[in-house]
Short mmCIF file of C-alpha atoms and ligand atoms in Angstrom, two decimals:
data_model
loop_
_atom_site.label_atom_id
_atom_site.label_comp_id
_atom_site.label_asym_id
_atom_site.label_seq_id
_atom_site.Cartn_x
_atom_site.Cartn_y
_atom_site.Cartn_z
CA MET A 1 15.75 -59.72 -33.37
CA SER A 2 13.15 -60.06 -30.66
CA LYS A 3 12.81 -62.38 -28.23
CA PHE A 4 15.24 -63.82 -26.23
CA VAL A 5 15.00 -67.59 -24.48
CA TYR A 6 17.55 -68.41 -22.93
CA ALA A 7 16.99 -73.23 -22.58
CA ASP A 8 20.13 -74.71 -21.38
CA ASN A 9 20.56 -74.80 -17.58
CA ALA A 10 22.06 -77.82 -17.81
CA ALA A 11 24.67 -76.07 -19.77
CA THR A 12 24.68 -73.53 -16.80
CA THR A 13 22.21 -71.34 -15.26
CA LYS A 14 22.53 -67.02 -14.72
CA LEU A 15 24.19 -65.91 -11.62
CA SER A 16 20.93 -65.30 -9.41
CA ALA A 17 20.61 -61.65 -8.08
CA ARG A 18 20.08 -62.72 -4.45
CA ALA A 19 23.42 -64.51 -3.93
CA PHE A 20 24.89 -61.88 -5.99
CA GLU A 21 23.86 -60.20 -2.83
CA ALA A 22 25.06 -62.22 -0.70
CA MET A 23 29.14 -62.52 -2.66
CA LYS A 24 29.75 -59.06 -2.63
CA PRO A 25 30.49 -57.63 0.79
CA TYR A 26 33.03 -61.14 0.22
CA LEU A 27 34.44 -59.61 -2.76
CA THR A 28 35.26 -56.14 -1.33
CA GLU A 29 35.49 -54.96 2.55
CA TYR A 30 35.39 -58.51 3.52
CA TYR A 31 38.70 -59.96 2.80
CA GLY A 32 40.53 -61.67 5.31
CA ASN A 33 41.89 -64.33 4.81
CA PRO A 34 40.11 -67.54 6.60
CA SER A 35 42.92 -69.15 8.68
CA SER A 36 44.55 -65.93 9.67
CA LEU A 37 43.77 -65.32 13.42
CA TYR A 38 43.32 -61.91 13.59
CA HIS A 39 39.14 -60.09 13.89
CA ILE A 40 39.12 -60.22 9.67
CA GLY A 41 40.11 -63.37 9.66
CA ALA A 42 37.62 -63.85 11.70
CA GLN A 43 34.58 -62.21 9.69
CA THR A 44 35.88 -64.89 6.61
CA ARG A 45 35.44 -67.76 9.14
CA GLN A 46 32.64 -67.49 9.55
CA ALA A 47 30.86 -67.32 6.67
CA VAL A 48 32.33 -70.58 5.18
CA ASP A 49 30.74 -72.39 8.54
CA ASN A 50 28.53 -70.57 8.18
CA ALA A 51 27.35 -72.06 5.07
CA ARG A 52 28.58 -74.72 5.31
CA ALA A 53 26.54 -75.03 8.42
CA GLU A 54 23.32 -73.98 6.06
CA ILE A 55 24.53 -76.27 2.30
CA ALA A 56 24.73 -79.18 5.19
CA ALA A 57 21.56 -79.01 7.46
CA LEU A 58 18.82 -78.24 3.04
CA LEU A 59 21.04 -81.72 2.18
CA ASN A 60 20.36 -83.36 4.97
CA ALA A 61 24.08 -84.47 5.91
CA SER A 62 24.27 -85.45 9.33
CA LYS A 63 26.82 -83.10 10.28
CA PRO A 64 28.55 -79.83 8.64
CA ASN A 65 31.37 -81.15 8.63
CA GLU A 66 31.18 -83.43 6.38
CA ILE A 67 30.97 -81.29 3.09
CA PHE A 68 33.82 -80.02 1.84
CA PHE A 69 34.39 -77.06 -0.91
CA VAL A 70 35.95 -77.42 -3.91
CA SER A 71 35.79 -75.59 -7.76
CA GLY A 72 32.42 -77.51 -8.98
CA GLY A 73 31.45 -80.77 -10.01
CA SER A 74 34.75 -81.90 -12.00
CA GLU A 75 37.15 -81.80 -9.21
CA ALA A 76 34.19 -83.36 -6.74
CA ASP A 77 33.53 -86.31 -9.47
CA ASN A 78 37.64 -87.27 -9.24
CA TRP A 79 38.15 -86.76 -5.44
CA ALA A 80 35.42 -89.38 -4.35
CA ILE A 81 36.80 -92.22 -7.54
CA LYS A 82 40.53 -91.56 -7.30
CA GLY A 83 39.86 -91.29 -3.31
CA ALA A 84 37.18 -94.63 -3.32
CA ALA A 85 39.69 -95.51 -5.53
CA GLU A 86 43.09 -95.47 -3.71
CA ILE A 87 41.40 -96.32 -0.52
CA GLY A 88 40.03 -100.20 -1.98
CA ALA A 89 43.25 -100.84 -4.08
CA ARG A 90 45.57 -100.79 0.07
CA LYS A 91 42.37 -103.88 0.45
CA GLY A 92 43.16 -105.66 -3.04
CA LYS A 93 40.58 -103.65 -3.76
CA LYS A 94 40.65 -102.34 -8.18
CA HIS A 95 36.88 -103.18 -9.34
CA ILE A 96 35.09 -99.91 -10.37
CA ILE A 97 31.49 -100.26 -10.96
CA SER A 98 29.16 -97.11 -13.42
CA SER A 99 27.32 -96.80 -15.60
CA LYS A 100 27.69 -95.89 -19.92
CA PHE A 101 26.15 -92.04 -19.75
CA GLU A 102 27.83 -90.95 -16.58
CA HIS A 103 29.06 -87.05 -17.38
CA HIS A 104 33.07 -86.85 -18.10
CA ALA A 105 34.24 -85.56 -14.58
CA VAL A 106 33.26 -89.07 -14.35
CA LEU A 107 34.53 -91.63 -17.32
CA HIS A 108 36.80 -89.74 -18.35
CA THR A 109 38.23 -90.79 -14.34
CA LEU A 110 36.85 -94.67 -14.52
CA GLU A 111 39.52 -94.63 -18.08
CA TYR A 112 42.27 -92.96 -16.61
CA LEU A 113 41.93 -95.92 -13.85
CA GLU A 114 41.88 -98.18 -15.37
CA LYS A 115 45.10 -97.54 -17.12
CA HIS A 116 46.36 -97.62 -14.37
CA GLY A 117 45.38 -100.72 -13.16
CA TYR A 118 41.50 -101.53 -12.36
CA GLU A 119 38.77 -102.36 -13.78
CA ILE A 120 35.39 -100.89 -14.27
CA THR A 121 32.48 -102.42 -15.64
CA LEU A 122 29.39 -99.86 -17.01
CA LEU A 123 26.52 -100.97 -16.91
CA ASP A 124 23.50 -100.52 -19.47
CA VAL A 125 21.33 -97.96 -19.04
CA HIS A 126 18.13 -99.37 -21.42
CA GLU A 127 16.17 -97.38 -23.92
CA ASP A 128 14.43 -95.49 -20.76
CA GLY A 129 17.56 -93.78 -19.76
CA LEU A 130 18.30 -96.59 -16.12
CA VAL A 131 19.54 -98.37 -14.07
CA ARG A 132 18.43 -101.97 -13.53
CA PRO A 133 19.39 -102.74 -9.68
CA GLU A 134 19.08 -106.40 -9.94
CA GLU A 135 22.43 -105.65 -12.89
CA LEU A 136 24.23 -103.50 -10.13
CA GLU A 137 23.44 -107.03 -8.15
CA ASN A 138 24.51 -108.49 -10.70
CA ALA A 139 27.97 -106.70 -11.40
CA LEU A 140 29.01 -106.30 -7.85
CA ARG A 141 32.81 -108.55 -7.00
CA ASP A 142 33.97 -109.29 -3.29
CA ASP A 143 37.23 -107.16 -5.19
CA THR A 144 34.06 -104.17 -5.65
CA ALA A 145 35.81 -100.73 -3.96
CA LEU A 146 32.80 -98.38 -5.99
CA VAL A 147 29.89 -97.75 -7.02
CA THR A 148 29.71 -94.41 -8.56
CA ILE A 149 26.26 -93.52 -10.53
CA MET A 150 24.50 -91.09 -11.15
CA TYR A 151 21.79 -88.92 -8.97
CA ALA A 152 20.07 -87.02 -12.81
CA ASN A 153 21.70 -87.31 -15.83
CA ASN A 154 23.28 -83.74 -18.19
CA GLU A 155 21.30 -84.77 -21.43
CA ILE A 156 18.44 -86.30 -21.47
CA GLY A 157 17.75 -85.25 -17.29
CA THR A 158 17.12 -88.65 -16.05
CA ILE A 159 15.97 -90.00 -12.61
CA GLN A 160 17.85 -92.75 -11.14
CA PRO A 161 17.24 -95.22 -8.14
CA ILE A 162 19.72 -94.32 -5.49
CA LYS A 163 18.56 -94.97 -2.52
CA GLU A 164 17.80 -98.75 -3.73
CA LEU A 165 21.58 -98.59 -5.60
CA ALA A 166 22.81 -97.56 -2.49
CA ALA A 167 21.24 -99.97 -0.18
CA ILE A 168 22.08 -102.46 -2.88
CA ALA A 169 26.11 -101.56 -2.53
CA HIS A 170 26.51 -101.58 0.99
CA GLN A 171 25.00 -105.33 1.57
CA HIS A 172 28.17 -106.23 -0.44
CA LYS A 173 29.33 -103.32 2.08
CA VAL A 174 30.81 -101.54 -1.88
CA LEU A 175 31.40 -97.64 -1.12
CA PHE A 176 28.47 -96.40 -2.77
CA HIS A 177 29.48 -92.45 -4.85
CA THR A 178 26.71 -90.50 -6.88
CA ASP A 179 27.09 -87.26 -9.24
CA ALA A 180 24.04 -85.12 -8.29
CA VAL A 181 25.66 -82.39 -10.03
CA GLN A 182 21.49 -82.39 -11.99
CA ALA A 183 19.90 -82.33 -9.10
CA VAL A 184 20.65 -80.77 -6.06
CA GLY A 185 19.05 -77.59 -6.23
CA SER A 186 17.02 -79.54 -8.51
CA ILE A 187 14.58 -81.92 -7.33
CA PRO A 188 15.09 -82.51 -3.30
CA VAL A 189 18.02 -83.82 -2.25
CA ASP A 190 17.97 -85.65 1.10
CA ILE A 191 21.78 -87.25 1.92
CA GLN A 192 20.87 -89.68 4.87
CA ASP A 193 17.53 -91.02 3.27
CA LEU A 194 19.65 -91.56 0.25
CA GLY A 195 22.46 -93.31 2.88
CA VAL A 196 24.91 -92.15 -0.47
CA ASP A 197 29.03 -92.65 1.31
CA LEU A 198 29.97 -89.55 -1.26
CA LEU A 199 27.85 -86.99 -3.36
CA SER A 200 28.94 -84.34 -5.79
CA PHE A 201 27.51 -80.94 -6.47
CA SER A 202 28.29 -77.57 -8.04
CA SER A 203 27.08 -74.44 -7.36
CA HIS A 204 26.71 -72.77 -10.95
CA LYS A 205 23.68 -75.33 -12.01
CA PHE A 206 21.42 -73.67 -9.28
CA HIS A 207 22.04 -70.61 -9.97
CA GLY A 208 24.82 -69.96 -8.54
CA PRO A 209 28.83 -68.27 -8.84
CA LYS A 210 31.29 -70.53 -11.27
CA GLY A 211 33.96 -71.83 -10.72
CA VAL A 212 32.89 -73.97 -6.52
CA GLY A 213 31.12 -77.00 -5.76
CA GLY A 214 31.44 -79.03 -3.08
CA LEU A 215 31.34 -83.43 -2.04
CA TYR A 216 30.25 -84.79 0.63
CA ILE A 217 31.57 -87.70 2.63
CA ARG A 218 30.56 -89.36 4.84
CA LYS A 219 31.86 -88.88 8.19
CA GLY A 220 34.22 -91.63 9.38
CA ILE A 221 35.16 -92.41 4.87
CA ARG A 222 39.04 -91.54 5.05
CA LEU A 223 39.40 -89.93 1.50
CA PRO A 224 43.09 -89.15 0.75
CA ASN A 225 43.89 -85.51 0.17
CA LEU A 226 43.19 -84.06 -2.60
CA ILE A 227 44.89 -80.32 -3.14
CA HIS A 228 48.24 -80.97 -0.54
CA GLY A 229 49.43 -77.86 1.51
CA GLY A 230 47.55 -76.34 4.31
CA ALA A 231 45.13 -76.78 6.82
CA GLN A 232 41.55 -75.74 5.14
CA GLU A 233 38.96 -78.30 4.19
CA ARG A 234 40.24 -80.79 7.38
CA GLY A 235 43.89 -80.90 5.27
CA LEU A 236 42.16 -82.85 2.58
CA ARG A 237 41.53 -79.43 0.16
CA ALA A 238 44.29 -76.91 0.73
CA GLY A 239 44.31 -73.85 -0.42
CA THR A 240 42.84 -69.90 0.27
CA GLU A 241 38.92 -70.40 0.49
CA ASN A 242 37.21 -68.98 -2.11
CA ILE A 243 35.07 -66.83 -0.46
CA PRO A 244 32.65 -65.18 -2.15
CA GLY A 245 31.99 -68.78 -4.70
CA ILE A 246 30.74 -70.49 -1.18
CA VAL A 247 28.99 -67.49 0.50
CA GLY A 248 26.94 -66.92 -2.54
CA THR A 249 26.99 -71.18 -3.03
CA ALA A 250 24.86 -71.61 0.19
CA GLU A 251 23.12 -68.54 -0.65
CA ALA A 252 22.23 -70.08 -4.42
CA LEU A 253 20.85 -73.22 -2.43
CA LYS A 254 18.65 -72.30 0.16
CA GLU A 255 17.13 -69.81 -2.32
CA SER A 256 16.42 -73.36 -4.84
CA VAL A 257 15.43 -75.20 -2.42
CA GLU A 258 12.14 -72.05 -0.80
CA ASN A 259 11.38 -72.42 -5.12
CA MET A 260 11.16 -75.66 -6.08
CA PRO A 261 7.97 -76.90 -4.87
CA GLU A 262 6.31 -73.64 -7.30
CA ARG A 263 8.97 -73.76 -9.27
CA ASN A 264 9.07 -77.81 -11.06
CA ALA A 265 5.52 -77.54 -10.75
CA ARG A 266 5.51 -74.84 -13.05
CA LEU A 267 8.52 -76.46 -15.43
CA GLU A 268 6.40 -79.58 -15.11
CA LYS A 269 4.11 -78.30 -17.05
CA ILE A 270 6.40 -76.34 -19.93
CA ARG A 271 7.99 -79.39 -19.87
CA ASP A 272 4.71 -81.63 -21.14
CA LYS A 273 3.90 -79.05 -22.79
CA ILE A 274 6.23 -79.03 -25.06
CA MET A 275 7.20 -83.24 -25.38
CA ASP A 276 3.37 -83.22 -26.41
CA GLN A 277 3.34 -80.99 -29.72
CA LEU A 278 6.34 -81.66 -30.57
CA LEU A 279 5.56 -85.31 -30.52
CA LYS A 280 2.78 -84.15 -33.17
CA ILE A 281 5.67 -84.05 -36.10
CA ASP A 282 6.47 -86.80 -37.96
CA ARG A 283 9.05 -88.78 -36.74
CA SER A 284 9.65 -87.47 -33.70
CA ARG A 285 11.00 -89.03 -30.05
CA VAL A 286 10.92 -88.19 -26.98
CA ASN A 287 15.14 -89.68 -25.39
CA GLY A 288 14.32 -91.09 -21.78
CA ASP A 289 11.25 -91.97 -19.26
CA ARG A 290 9.28 -89.31 -19.27
CA THR A 291 8.33 -89.61 -15.75
CA HIS A 292 11.56 -90.39 -13.90
CA ARG A 293 12.53 -87.00 -15.34
CA LEU A 294 14.12 -83.95 -14.09
CA PRO A 295 11.69 -81.40 -14.12
CA GLY A 296 13.20 -78.49 -16.38
CA ASN A 297 14.64 -80.91 -19.08
CA VAL A 298 13.18 -82.46 -22.49
CA ASN A 299 15.63 -84.06 -24.76
CA MET A 300 14.09 -85.07 -28.28
CA CYS A 301 15.39 -87.07 -31.55
CA PHE A 302 14.00 -85.69 -35.46
CA HIS A 303 15.24 -87.77 -37.98
CA GLY A 304 16.51 -86.72 -40.82
CA LEU A 305 18.13 -83.59 -39.61
CA GLU A 306 21.61 -82.69 -37.89
CA GLY A 307 21.00 -81.25 -34.51
CA GLU A 308 23.48 -78.57 -35.31
CA SER A 309 21.96 -77.00 -38.03
CA LEU A 310 18.70 -76.69 -35.61
CA LEU A 311 20.86 -75.30 -32.62
CA LEU A 312 21.74 -72.39 -35.56
CA MET A 313 18.60 -72.02 -36.33
CA LEU A 314 17.18 -71.65 -33.25
CA ASP A 315 20.33 -69.80 -32.55
CA LEU A 316 19.15 -67.10 -35.05
CA LYS A 317 15.42 -66.29 -33.66
CA GLY A 318 17.43 -66.62 -30.02
CA VAL A 319 16.51 -69.82 -28.58
CA GLU A 320 19.51 -70.33 -26.92
CA ALA A 321 19.71 -74.57 -26.72
CA SER A 322 22.10 -77.69 -27.31
CA SER A 323 21.86 -80.88 -28.92
CA GLY A 324 23.85 -82.49 -25.83
CA SER A 325 26.18 -82.24 -23.28
CA ALA A 326 29.06 -78.89 -23.43
CA CYS A 327 31.64 -81.01 -23.52
CA THR A 328 30.91 -83.12 -26.83
CA SER A 329 28.76 -80.48 -28.66
CA GLY A 330 32.01 -78.84 -30.65
CA SER A 331 32.81 -82.39 -31.69
CA LEU A 332 30.79 -84.27 -34.50
CA ASP A 333 31.10 -87.74 -32.86
CA PRO A 334 26.74 -88.06 -31.54
CA SER A 335 26.57 -88.21 -27.78
CA HIS A 336 27.55 -91.48 -25.68
CA VAL A 337 24.32 -90.84 -23.84
CA LEU A 338 22.24 -90.90 -26.62
CA LEU A 339 24.25 -94.21 -27.97
CA ALA A 340 24.12 -95.61 -24.40
CA ILE A 341 20.03 -95.78 -24.72
CA GLY A 342 20.80 -97.67 -27.81
CA LEU A 343 19.60 -94.86 -30.39
CA PRO A 344 21.52 -95.23 -34.01
CA HIS A 345 24.17 -92.82 -35.08
CA GLU A 346 22.18 -90.47 -37.69
CA VAL A 347 19.10 -89.68 -34.93
CA ALA A 348 21.68 -89.47 -32.56
CA HIS A 349 22.36 -86.29 -34.26
CA GLY A 350 19.25 -84.92 -35.00
CA SER A 351 19.15 -84.35 -30.80
CA LEU A 352 17.82 -81.51 -29.51
CA ARG A 353 17.92 -80.53 -25.68
CA LEU A 354 16.37 -77.67 -24.08
CA SER A 355 17.14 -77.96 -20.86
CA PHE A 356 14.42 -74.66 -18.06
CA SER A 357 15.57 -73.16 -15.22
CA ASP A 358 13.79 -70.44 -12.85
CA GLU A 359 14.05 -67.93 -15.63
CA ASN A 360 12.17 -69.34 -17.71
CA THR A 361 7.90 -68.88 -18.37
CA GLU A 362 4.76 -70.41 -20.20
CA GLU A 363 5.52 -67.43 -22.56
CA ASP A 364 9.44 -68.94 -23.77
CA ALA A 365 7.00 -72.43 -23.61
CA ASP A 366 4.60 -70.74 -27.23
CA TYR A 367 8.17 -68.80 -28.81
CA ILE A 368 10.14 -72.84 -29.13
CA LEU A 369 6.65 -74.44 -29.83
CA GLU A 370 5.16 -71.01 -32.06
CA ILE A 371 9.16 -71.50 -34.50
CA LEU A 372 10.15 -75.06 -33.98
CA PRO A 373 8.40 -77.06 -36.38
CA PRO A 374 8.05 -74.49 -39.90
CA ILE A 375 12.49 -74.61 -38.62
CA ILE A 376 12.38 -79.06 -39.08
CA ASP A 377 10.10 -78.16 -42.01
CA ARG A 378 12.16 -76.10 -43.58
CA LEU A 379 15.74 -78.54 -42.61
CA ARG A 380 14.05 -81.71 -43.58
CA SER A 381 12.75 -80.02 -46.97
CA MET A 382 16.66 -80.20 -47.58
CA SER A 383 17.88 -82.61 -46.78
CA PRO A 384 18.82 -85.28 -48.59
CA LEU A 385 18.86 -88.38 -44.80
CA TRP A 386 14.41 -86.98 -45.50
CA GLU A 387 14.78 -87.74 -48.97
CA LYS A 388 15.87 -91.59 -48.45
CA ILE A 389 13.23 -92.19 -44.58
CA ILE A 390 10.84 -91.40 -46.99
CA SER A 391 11.05 -92.30 -50.16
CA SER A 392 11.98 -95.36 -48.77
CA ASP A 393 9.14 -96.01 -47.69
CA LYS A 394 6.73 -95.59 -50.19
CA LYS A 395 8.29 -98.29 -50.70
C1 PLP B 1 28.43 -79.37 -15.41
C2 PLP B 1 28.14 -81.43 -14.34
C3 PLP B 1 29.89 -81.79 -13.79
C4 PLP B 1 30.60 -80.57 -14.23
O1 PLP B 1 30.53 -79.90 -13.52
P1 PLP B 1 31.58 -78.30 -13.37
O2 PLP B 1 31.14 -77.81 -11.68
O3 PLP B 1 30.94 -77.85 -14.59
O4 PLP B 1 33.09 -78.97 -12.88
C5 PLP B 1 29.50 -82.73 -13.53
N1 PLP B 1 28.30 -83.56 -13.65
C6 PLP B 1 27.58 -83.77 -14.35
C7 PLP B 1 26.18 -84.10 -14.44
C8 PLP B 1 26.95 -81.41 -14.82
O5 PLP B 1 25.71 -81.91 -15.44
#
């Protein structure tokens, strides 16, 4: 096997060399506890403060201390949603609005809250994979505590009108959270311009280390403690800081933002070329809107075959891809995202997600376009489902 193409960057990305170099000293010589008063504690405290200030500036938060470090996207989502739910409950507000195609870190948190007496409304995302602002307007109630809608979807890459949605929530004096895990580092994110109250991000989705991320909490919002203990993260999220992780996050984000214009122009070209070419295949479709879409996301369905078999065949040729999110592959249920945009079960089964990053080249795209069509032909030639589709067509 000669070629290797990693095309599953929505699941995780490779740690960048720059982030790794920045982290190294904090894995070796700088080991002090930031809460200690002596010299080596001050070194690591300074590193955490610098990282916080850098990230705040890159995301245009108004103050560094609006950024709180956590263990990743799932933790940030849990904290934002359960915290806002608790704030709401104190005022008798126990209704939360979200969408049908959120990440499980959001959907399962909402299911948990539902069991504890909250009412949840999930907005439709329609065939184009987009929430309609007027439907949010209609769903808001006097007892709504929170609106939580993801910035960019992790399976189909569609980008929501977050600024508009947040403004609608605010007209009704309701808090707005966005899971921006797929957006931060990938597309421009300007927190003050978006006007959101809470925003989650995760380092390993933009070439930072795994197990670290952050929650932006707008100044003035008093989110309840997530972890009780020491005074770290202003007493709200106790535990000695993941210093190398935090330093690596800031470096990776800086690099991603610096490379963004050049990278996204390149990735959009790769994405569009792949979609255009693969659409020539009989009974293929692109899932989700083509323009309001992450630069590196391709998600398509090919009728009459199983996504899992497609992935195995691609793997044999050195191409690592996905049929849905890492959390659903391994189960036989089709993706909740593809069902949410209205695909029937049997079509949703034949889905393929290719997600590209800084590491991918146009040659990767050419290689995929060379090997994929014959694989699809072969799988279809063995598929009873495809047989049925074709013969019912001839009638
Ligand atoms: C990856 C991802 C998460 C989870 O982030 P972790 O850091 O892996 O916990 C949450 N939301 C979205 C949209 C994601 O893509």
